[in-house]
Short mmCIF file of C-alpha atoms and ligand atoms in Angstrom, two decimals:
data_model
loop_
_atom_site.label_atom_id
_atom_site.label_comp_id
_atom_site.label_asym_id
_atom_site.label_seq_id
_atom_site.Cartn_x
_atom_site.Cartn_y
_atom_site.Cartn_z
CA MET A 1127 28.75 115.27 116.27
CA PHE A 1128 25.15 115.15 114.60
CA LYS A 1129 24.98 116.30 110.96
CA ILE A 1130 22.28 117.94 109.24
CA ASN A 1131 21.06 117.01 105.65
CA ASP A 1132 22.94 119.54 103.87
CA ASN A 1133 20.77 119.08 100.62
CA TYR A 1134 18.35 121.64 102.32
CA LEU A 1135 21.16 124.02 101.92
CA LYS A 1136 20.93 123.74 98.02
CA LEU A 1137 17.22 124.62 98.15
CA PRO A 1138 16.76 128.14 96.56
CA GLY A 1139 15.87 131.12 98.90
CA SER A 1140 12.28 130.36 99.73
CA TYR A 1141 9.34 128.82 98.94
CA LEU A 1142 7.34 130.36 96.46
CA PHE A 1143 4.17 131.17 98.39
CA SER A 1144 6.36 132.60 101.51
CA THR A 1145 8.10 134.89 99.15
CA ILE A 1146 4.37 136.16 98.01
CA ALA A 1147 3.29 136.40 101.54
CA LYS A 1148 6.37 138.76 102.42
CA LYS A 1149 5.58 140.81 99.71
CA VAL A 1150 1.80 141.41 100.43
CA THR A 1151 2.57 141.81 104.31
CA ALA A 1152 4.96 144.58 103.25
CA TYR A 1153 2.70 146.36 100.89
CA LYS A 1154 -0.16 146.06 103.36
CA GLU A 1155 1.70 147.51 105.96
CA SER A 1156 2.91 150.64 103.88
CA ASN A 1157 -0.79 150.96 102.36
CA PRO A 1158 -2.92 150.31 105.32
CA ASN A 1159 -6.33 151.71 103.43
CA ASN A 1160 -6.14 149.69 100.25
CA LYS A 1161 -7.96 146.50 100.30
CA VAL A 1162 -6.08 143.67 98.74
CA ILE A 1163 -7.99 140.73 96.98
CA SER A 1164 -6.04 137.56 96.59
CA LEU A 1165 -6.52 135.72 93.23
CA GLY A 1166 -3.09 134.08 94.26
CA ILE A 1167 -2.98 131.07 96.39
CA GLY A 1168 -4.41 127.50 95.53
CA ASP A 1169 -6.65 127.13 98.51
CA VAL A 1170 -10.42 126.97 98.62
CA THR A 1171 -12.67 129.04 100.23
CA GLN A 1172 -16.28 127.31 100.34
CA PRO A 1173 -16.89 125.64 103.49
CA LEU A 1174 -17.10 121.90 103.99
CA ALA A 1175 -20.66 120.56 102.67
CA PRO A 1176 -23.30 119.55 105.00
CA ALA A 1177 -23.40 115.94 104.25
CA ILE A 1178 -19.56 115.96 105.22
CA ILE A 1179 -20.10 117.87 108.25
CA GLU A 1180 -22.76 115.43 109.48
CA ALA A 1181 -20.87 112.42 108.82
CA MET A 1182 -17.87 114.11 110.82
CA HIS A 1183 -20.17 114.82 113.69
CA LYS A 1184 -21.63 111.56 113.59
CA ALA A 1185 -17.97 109.76 113.90
CA VAL A 1186 -17.13 112.33 116.73
CA ASP A 1187 -20.00 110.75 118.79
CA GLU A 1188 -18.49 107.38 117.93
CA MET A 1189 -15.26 108.06 119.37
CA ALA A 1190 -16.85 109.05 122.68
CA ASP A 1191 -18.32 105.79 123.12
CA ALA A 1192 -16.18 102.69 124.10
CA SER A 1193 -18.10 100.42 121.78
CA THR A 1194 -17.67 102.50 118.86
CA PHE A 1195 -14.46 103.97 119.53
CA ARG A 1196 -11.54 103.71 117.32
CA GLY A 1197 -7.70 103.94 117.73
CA TYR A 1198 -4.68 103.68 115.41
CA ALA A 1199 -6.69 103.57 111.73
CA PRO A 1200 -5.39 100.41 109.29
CA ASP A 1201 -2.49 101.06 107.63
CA LEU A 1202 -3.87 101.26 104.32
CA GLY A 1203 -6.76 103.16 105.57
CA TYR A 1204 -10.70 102.19 106.54
CA GLU A 1205 -11.87 99.77 104.02
CA PHE A 1206 -15.42 101.68 103.79
CA LEU A 1207 -13.28 104.38 102.27
CA ARG A 1208 -11.15 102.59 99.96
CA ARG A 1209 -14.25 100.61 98.70
CA ALA A 1210 -16.21 104.17 97.92
CA ILE A 1211 -13.06 105.40 96.26
CA ALA A 1212 -12.46 101.94 94.31
CA ASP A 1213 -16.28 102.00 93.18
CA ASN A 1214 -16.79 105.75 92.39
CA ASP A 1215 -13.66 107.12 91.37
CA TYR A 1216 -12.60 103.97 89.35
CA LYS A 1217 -14.92 101.56 88.71
CA SER A 1218 -17.48 103.48 87.24
CA ARG A 1219 -14.46 104.45 84.58
CA GLY A 1220 -13.90 100.95 83.78
CA VAL A 1221 -10.91 100.76 86.11
CA GLU A 1222 -10.77 97.49 88.46
CA LEU A 1223 -8.43 98.06 91.39
CA ALA A 1224 -8.11 95.83 94.03
CA LEU A 1225 -8.79 97.63 97.70
CA ASP A 1226 -5.30 96.81 98.80
CA GLU A 1227 -3.95 98.95 95.95
CA ILE A 1228 -5.24 102.08 97.53
CA PHE A 1229 -3.54 103.74 100.21
CA ILE A 1230 -5.45 106.37 102.36
CA SER A 1231 -3.25 109.32 103.40
CA ASP A 1232 -3.35 112.88 105.05
CA GLY A 1233 -3.03 114.46 101.45
CA ALA A 1234 -1.12 114.51 98.04
CA LYS A 1235 1.31 116.75 99.09
CA SER A 1236 2.45 114.48 101.93
CA ASP A 1237 2.36 111.21 99.40
CA SER A 1238 4.34 113.54 97.07
CA GLY A 1239 6.84 114.10 99.67
CA ASN A 1240 6.97 110.42 101.06
CA ILE A 1241 6.92 108.62 97.82
CA VAL A 1242 10.63 109.91 97.22
CA ASP A 1243 11.50 107.08 99.99
CA ILE A 1244 10.67 104.20 97.84
CA PHE A 1245 13.13 104.96 94.93
CA ALA A 1246 17.03 104.88 94.71
CA GLN A 1247 18.86 107.78 95.18
CA ASN A 1248 20.26 107.73 91.81
CA ASN A 1249 17.11 108.22 89.67
CA LYS A 1250 16.86 111.06 87.43
CA ILE A 1251 13.35 112.94 87.52
CA ALA A 1252 11.34 114.43 84.80
CA VAL A 1253 8.93 117.14 85.29
CA THR A 1254 6.66 119.43 83.26
CA ASP A 1255 7.80 122.73 83.32
CA PRO A 1256 6.01 124.62 84.75
CA VAL A 1257 4.67 122.44 87.54
CA TYR A 1258 3.55 122.14 91.40
CA PRO A 1259 6.89 123.07 93.01
CA VAL A 1260 6.15 120.10 95.64
CA TYR A 1261 7.56 117.33 93.18
CA VAL A 1262 11.31 118.86 92.33
CA ASP A 1263 11.35 120.18 96.14
CA SER A 1264 10.72 116.56 97.65
CA ASN A 1265 13.34 114.81 95.35
CA ALA A 1266 15.98 118.05 96.10
CA MET A 1267 15.58 117.48 99.90
CA ALA A 1268 16.21 113.87 99.39
CA GLY A 1269 19.51 115.04 97.50
CA LYS A 1270 18.61 113.44 94.22
CA THR A 1271 18.28 116.60 92.00
CA GLY A 1272 21.94 117.50 91.56
CA ASP A 1273 22.84 120.99 92.07
CA TYR A 1274 20.77 124.06 91.97
CA LEU A 1275 21.92 126.07 89.18
CA LYS A 1276 21.27 129.86 90.35
CA ASP A 1277 21.65 131.63 86.91
CA ARG A 1278 19.21 129.08 85.28
CA GLU A 1279 16.78 128.92 88.20
CA CYS A 1280 16.86 124.97 87.89
CA TRP A 1281 18.61 121.79 88.94
CA SER A 1282 21.22 120.00 87.12
CA ASN A 1283 19.88 116.37 87.58
CA VAL A 1284 16.26 117.30 86.60
CA VAL A 1285 14.74 116.83 83.10
CA TYR A 1286 12.74 119.74 82.63
CA MET A 1287 9.97 119.41 79.85
CA PRO A 1288 8.66 122.76 78.47
CA CYS A 1289 5.14 123.16 78.42
CA THR A 1290 4.35 126.73 76.81
CA ALA A 1291 1.70 128.26 74.52
CA GLU A 1292 4.22 127.06 71.45
CA ASN A 1293 3.50 123.38 72.09
CA ASN A 1294 0.05 123.87 73.54
CA PHE A 1295 1.07 123.05 77.23
CA VAL A 1296 1.54 119.36 76.16
CA PRO A 1297 5.14 118.11 77.07
CA GLU A 1298 7.00 116.36 73.99
CA LEU A 1299 9.04 113.20 75.08
CA PRO A 1300 12.21 113.94 76.58
CA SER A 1301 15.77 113.08 74.59
CA ASP A 1302 17.30 112.65 77.73
CA THR A 1303 15.20 109.55 79.28
CA PRO A 1304 14.16 110.13 82.76
CA ASP A 1305 13.39 106.96 85.18
CA ILE A 1306 10.69 108.68 87.20
CA ILE A 1307 8.18 111.34 85.56
CA TYR A 1308 5.78 113.52 87.13
CA ILE A 1309 2.65 114.62 85.27
CA CYS A 1310 0.15 116.76 86.90
CA CYS A 1311 -3.25 116.81 85.03
CA PRO A 1312 -5.17 118.79 84.87
CA ASN A 1313 -2.16 120.88 85.71
CA ASN A 1314 -1.15 123.35 88.39
CA PRO A 1315 -0.34 126.07 87.32
CA THR A 1316 -0.98 126.04 83.66
CA GLY A 1317 -4.91 124.80 84.12
CA THR A 1318 -4.31 122.87 80.85
CA ALA A 1319 -5.44 118.80 80.79
CA LEU A 1320 -4.16 116.24 78.27
CA LYS A 1321 -5.93 114.21 76.18
CA LYS A 1322 -6.29 110.54 76.34
CA SER A 1323 -4.23 110.23 73.11
CA ASP A 1324 -1.71 112.30 74.51
CA LEU A 1325 -1.46 110.44 77.93
CA GLN A 1326 -1.35 107.21 76.17
CA LYS A 1327 1.95 108.45 74.52
CA TRP A 1328 3.40 108.68 78.02
CA VAL A 1329 2.16 105.46 79.30
CA ASP A 1330 3.69 103.57 76.33
CA TYR A 1331 6.71 105.48 76.58
CA ALA A 1332 7.01 104.63 80.39
CA ASN A 1333 6.48 101.11 79.85
CA GLU A 1334 8.98 100.98 76.84
CA LYS A 1335 11.80 102.87 78.98
CA LYS A 1336 10.83 100.93 82.17
CA ALA A 1337 10.23 104.37 83.78
CA VAL A 1338 7.39 105.20 86.42
CA ILE A 1339 5.00 107.65 86.00
CA ILE A 1340 3.79 109.52 89.13
CA TYR A 1341 0.39 110.93 88.18
CA ASP A 1342 -0.96 113.78 90.14
CA ALA A 1343 -4.69 114.09 89.56
CA ALA A 1344 -5.74 116.49 92.40
CA TYR A 1345 -7.95 118.44 90.18
CA GLU A 1346 -9.62 115.47 88.36
CA ALA A 1347 -12.96 116.79 89.57
CA TYR A 1348 -12.64 119.99 87.29
CA ILE A 1349 -12.51 118.13 84.05
CA SER A 1350 -15.32 119.13 81.82
CA GLU A 1351 -13.91 117.95 78.39
CA GLU A 1352 -15.17 114.68 77.10
CA ASP A 1353 -11.98 113.47 75.78
CA VAL A 1354 -9.45 114.23 79.06
CA PRO A 1355 -9.34 111.03 81.16
CA HIS A 1356 -10.02 111.29 85.08
CA SER A 1357 -7.48 108.55 85.81
CA ILE A 1358 -4.28 107.71 84.12
CA TYR A 1359 -5.55 104.18 84.35
CA GLU A 1360 -8.05 104.47 81.57
CA CYS A 1361 -4.90 104.44 79.39
CA GLU A 1362 -3.94 101.07 78.29
CA GLY A 1363 -1.22 99.52 79.98
CA ALA A 1364 -0.87 102.20 82.96
CA LYS A 1365 -0.77 99.91 85.48
CA THR A 1366 2.54 98.55 84.93
CA CYS A 1367 4.14 101.82 84.76
CA ALA A 1368 2.01 104.44 86.78
CA ILE A 1369 1.56 105.62 90.29
CA GLU A 1370 -1.55 107.83 90.89
CA MET A 1371 -2.22 110.69 93.56
CA ARG A 1372 -5.30 111.93 94.49
CA SER A 1373 -6.60 114.49 97.15
CA PHE A 1374 -10.09 115.66 98.86
CA SER A 1375 -8.60 118.93 98.88
CA LYS A 1376 -9.69 120.64 95.79
CA ASN A 1377 -12.49 118.58 94.96
CA ALA A 1378 -14.33 118.57 98.46
CA GLY A 1379 -12.74 121.43 100.55
CA PHE A 1380 -10.58 119.26 102.72
CA THR A 1381 -7.31 121.41 102.51
CA GLY A 1382 -7.67 122.10 105.98
CA THR A 1383 -9.13 118.78 106.84
CA ARG A 1384 -6.45 116.77 105.40
CA LEU A 1385 -7.09 113.67 103.09
CA GLY A 1386 -5.97 111.86 100.09
CA PHE A 1387 -4.85 108.85 98.65
CA THR A 1388 -2.14 107.16 96.40
CA VAL A 1389 -3.02 104.24 94.13
CA ILE A 1390 -0.08 101.50 93.21
CA PRO A 1391 -1.22 98.91 91.13
CA LYS A 1392 0.24 95.25 91.97
CA GLU A 1393 1.36 94.98 88.35
CA LEU A 1394 3.79 98.20 89.07
CA THR A 1395 6.99 96.10 89.57
CA CYS A 1396 10.86 96.78 89.10
CA ASP A 1397 13.12 93.55 88.46
CA GLY A 1398 10.06 91.73 90.19
CA THR A 1399 9.78 93.83 93.33
CA SER A 1400 6.46 95.17 93.80
CA LEU A 1401 6.42 98.85 94.53
CA ASN A 1402 2.84 98.27 96.07
CA GLY A 1403 4.60 96.13 98.64
CA LEU A 1404 7.31 98.93 99.38
CA TRP A 1405 4.71 101.58 99.75
CA ALA A 1406 2.74 99.28 102.00
CA ARG A 1407 5.74 98.83 104.17
CA ARG A 1408 6.49 102.60 104.31
CA HIS A 1409 2.92 103.06 105.23
CA GLY A 1410 2.82 100.42 107.91
CA THR A 1411 6.11 102.17 109.72
CA LYS A 1412 5.73 105.46 109.10
CA PHE A 1413 1.92 105.73 108.74
CA ASN A 1414 0.64 109.14 107.44
CA GLY A 1415 -2.82 108.08 107.34
CA ALA A 1416 -5.82 109.94 108.14
CA PRO A 1417 -8.15 109.97 111.57
CA TYR A 1418 -11.12 107.87 111.46
CA ILE A 1419 -13.33 110.98 111.61
CA ILE A 1420 -11.63 112.37 108.52
CA GLN A 1421 -11.91 109.22 106.59
CA ARG A 1422 -15.78 108.79 107.31
CA ALA A 1423 -15.85 112.57 105.86
CA GLY A 1424 -14.17 111.54 103.04
CA GLU A 1425 -16.55 108.71 102.70
CA ALA A 1426 -19.41 111.11 102.75
CA VAL A 1427 -18.30 113.08 99.47
CA TYR A 1428 -19.53 109.79 97.90
CA SER A 1429 -22.86 109.87 98.99
CA LYS A 1430 -25.73 111.25 96.93
CA GLU A 1431 -25.82 114.51 98.94
CA GLY A 1432 -22.13 114.50 99.11
CA ARG A 1433 -21.82 114.58 95.51
CA GLU A 1434 -24.20 117.21 94.70
CA GLN A 1435 -23.01 119.61 97.24
CA THR A 1436 -19.58 119.01 96.11
CA GLY A 1437 -20.44 119.35 92.65
CA LYS A 1438 -22.00 122.80 93.51
CA GLN A 1439 -18.81 124.05 94.89
CA ILE A 1440 -16.91 122.85 91.75
CA ALA A 1441 -19.34 124.61 89.57
CA TYR A 1442 -19.10 128.03 91.67
CA TYR A 1443 -15.47 127.88 91.28
CA MET A 1444 -15.43 127.20 87.57
CA ASN A 1445 -17.98 129.79 87.11
CA ASN A 1446 -15.35 132.12 88.65
CA ALA A 1447 -12.68 130.75 86.16
CA LYS A 1448 -15.24 131.42 83.08
CA GLU A 1449 -15.81 134.94 84.30
CA ILE A 1450 -11.90 135.35 84.72
CA ARG A 1451 -11.15 134.21 81.51
CA ASN A 1452 -13.93 136.13 79.52
CA ALA A 1453 -13.11 139.38 81.37
CA LEU A 1454 -9.31 138.92 80.71
CA GLU A 1455 -9.76 138.04 77.00
CA GLY A 1456 -12.03 141.17 76.57
CA MET A 1457 -9.05 143.21 77.57
CA GLY A 1458 -7.05 141.82 75.13
CA TYR A 1459 -4.86 139.24 77.15
CA THR A 1460 -3.98 136.05 75.93
CA VAL A 1461 -5.28 133.33 78.33
CA PHE A 1462 -5.30 129.72 78.77
CA GLY A 1463 -6.68 127.17 81.22
CA GLY A 1464 -9.86 127.66 83.39
CA VAL A 1465 -11.56 124.80 81.55
CA ASN A 1466 -10.73 121.57 83.19
CA ALA A 1467 -9.02 123.62 86.32
CA PRO A 1468 -9.74 126.12 88.28
CA TYR A 1469 -6.51 127.93 87.12
CA ILE A 1470 -6.25 130.77 84.69
CA TRP A 1471 -2.88 131.09 83.15
CA LEU A 1472 -2.08 134.17 81.32
CA LYS A 1473 0.62 135.88 79.11
CA THR A 1474 1.86 138.83 80.72
CA PRO A 1475 1.33 141.86 78.96
CA ASP A 1476 4.11 143.23 76.89
CA GLY A 1477 6.35 140.51 77.49
CA MET A 1478 6.83 141.75 81.23
CA LYS A 1479 8.72 139.24 83.70
CA SER A 1480 6.16 137.72 85.83
CA TRP A 1481 7.41 139.11 88.96
CA ASP A 1482 7.43 142.50 87.41
CA PHE A 1483 3.71 142.05 86.47
CA PHE A 1484 3.16 140.54 90.16
CA ASP A 1485 4.38 144.13 91.50
CA VAL A 1486 2.18 146.25 88.89
CA LEU A 1487 -1.05 143.92 89.82
CA LEU A 1488 -0.23 144.18 93.56
CA GLU A 1489 0.66 148.18 93.41
CA LYS A 1490 -1.71 149.58 90.94
CA ALA A 1491 -4.66 147.19 91.08
CA ASN A 1492 -4.10 145.63 94.55
CA VAL A 1493 -4.70 142.31 93.13
CA VAL A 1494 -2.36 139.21 94.27
CA GLY A 1495 -1.67 136.56 91.70
CA THR A 1496 1.39 134.31 91.33
CA PRO A 1497 4.45 134.75 89.02
CA GLY A 1498 4.47 131.97 86.50
CA SER A 1499 8.12 131.89 86.82
CA GLY A 1500 7.86 130.45 90.30
CA PHE A 1501 6.61 127.19 89.08
CA GLY A 1502 9.74 126.67 86.76
CA PRO A 1503 11.91 128.50 84.03
CA SER A 1504 9.12 127.87 81.48
CA GLY A 1505 6.88 129.79 83.32
CA GLU A 1506 8.71 133.08 82.92
CA GLY A 1507 6.32 135.61 81.28
CA TYR A 1508 3.36 133.93 82.46
CA PHE A 1509 0.91 134.36 85.31
CA ARG A 1510 -1.64 132.36 87.37
CA LEU A 1511 -4.96 133.38 88.60
CA THR A 1512 -6.98 131.44 90.35
CA ALA A 1513 -10.80 130.61 90.76
CA PHE A 1514 -11.00 130.09 94.19
CA GLY A 1515 -12.32 133.48 95.52
CA SER A 1516 -15.68 134.55 96.14
CA ALA A 1517 -17.67 135.58 92.94
CA GLU A 1518 -17.93 139.23 94.31
CA SER A 1519 -14.45 139.67 95.11
CA THR A 1520 -13.35 137.83 91.57
CA LYS A 1521 -15.61 140.50 90.00
CA GLU A 1522 -14.11 143.56 91.90
CA ALA A 1523 -10.39 142.19 91.16
CA LEU A 1524 -11.37 142.03 87.40
CA GLU A 1525 -12.76 145.45 87.30
CA ARG A 1526 -9.50 146.88 88.98
CA ILE A 1527 -7.54 144.89 86.30
CA LYS A 1528 -9.61 146.48 83.72
CA LYS A 1529 -8.50 149.89 84.97
CA LEU A 1530 -4.73 148.86 84.72
C1 LIG B 401 -3.22 121.40 95.92
C2 LIG B 401 -2.65 120.33 95.24
C3 LIG B 401 -2.65 119.04 95.76
C4 LIG B 401 -3.27 118.73 97.14
O1 LIG B 401 -2.53 118.39 98.24
P1 LIG B 401 -2.96 118.09 99.43
O2 LIG B 401 -2.10 117.85 100.36
O3 LIG B 401 -3.78 116.75 99.11
O4 LIG B 401 -4.03 119.08 100.14
C5 LIG B 401 -1.94 117.95 95.27
N1 LIG B 401 -1.53 118.38 94.10
C6 LIG B 401 -1.27 119.58 93.42
C7 LIG B 401 -0.92 119.91 91.95
C8 LIG B 401 -2.27 120.67 93.99
O5 LIG B 401 -2.33 121.75 93.38
#
């Protein structure tokens, strides 16, 4: 008789965004005349840039001709893309990577789920709290997080590192030593970013404790401050303790197109075994790479036109972020983020619970945001708004919030 993976039964109710979608659908059904604006979900809205579309069209034509047709992509991804990444994302910042330390994939979310496979069952993970829910969920599905404690809304075998206004959203080194440390920087949902000196402390700690850092740099392109590193490998010693994940989703609009990559330096070892080798094996047998057409699209992001065009999109979103920040501050809200990330993280007014504020915003302003508590226990009392809407709808949403 077959058996299911009963770790799935331990997962709490439903994924945060499914709960939000259900609430919004119900509201729209009973109020069909009210126009709801979403400043909630972390998805881009600007279309793919012309340089990217052009590269895709060209690649499509190549697929129609026997002399240029491509079948299965190479395990690690096409060299043209890995080279563009090594040169533009790393070499330009003083980081030398070998091309076989870069693994092309269909996105950082897939890689976050798959990376769990190369680690033993009895590792203890640590996450900043609040954070992107995928890290904990993926480990929970693999049975690595212990039991879900309903009353505290957390897992028994996870080290939560609170990031709140009190510590400026910089996690403190935990007293309970973890084996695998997830750091998302710039952070989703708080929008805050670690300065190089703060990140260096984590790298030193991981090397000392023989822990590994999984560093999610999906929002790297939004960094505007000088002292915030774009890659963890800008910190000394990071190659022996850190895996870095990146995505083309938020910097170039590939959320629906799917493209990302993971870097595992060869120096990163566990008792003499290279993690790069393990991940290469996994990639080779359960390839979750991206199609040729999409990898060509990714290459185009690094062209002169590609960089200019995607740079304009980021500037557009960050202008929204600035508008949201300024407007909310003007209304008396306490606001964080929005400087190195497209997320604005605010304190709910009058110490309201995150979900109560969600309901008020939906019902009174017809604006959808994301309750902070959905990203972890320390997110309670906070709320996330995103800068991914159009400038017009963002402005309208802010006017409605002002009237609350
Ligand atoms: C959106 C996002 C990603 C991107 O994932 P993809 O699968 O590449 O679309 C990764 N990490 C974080 C924290 C995100 O918010």
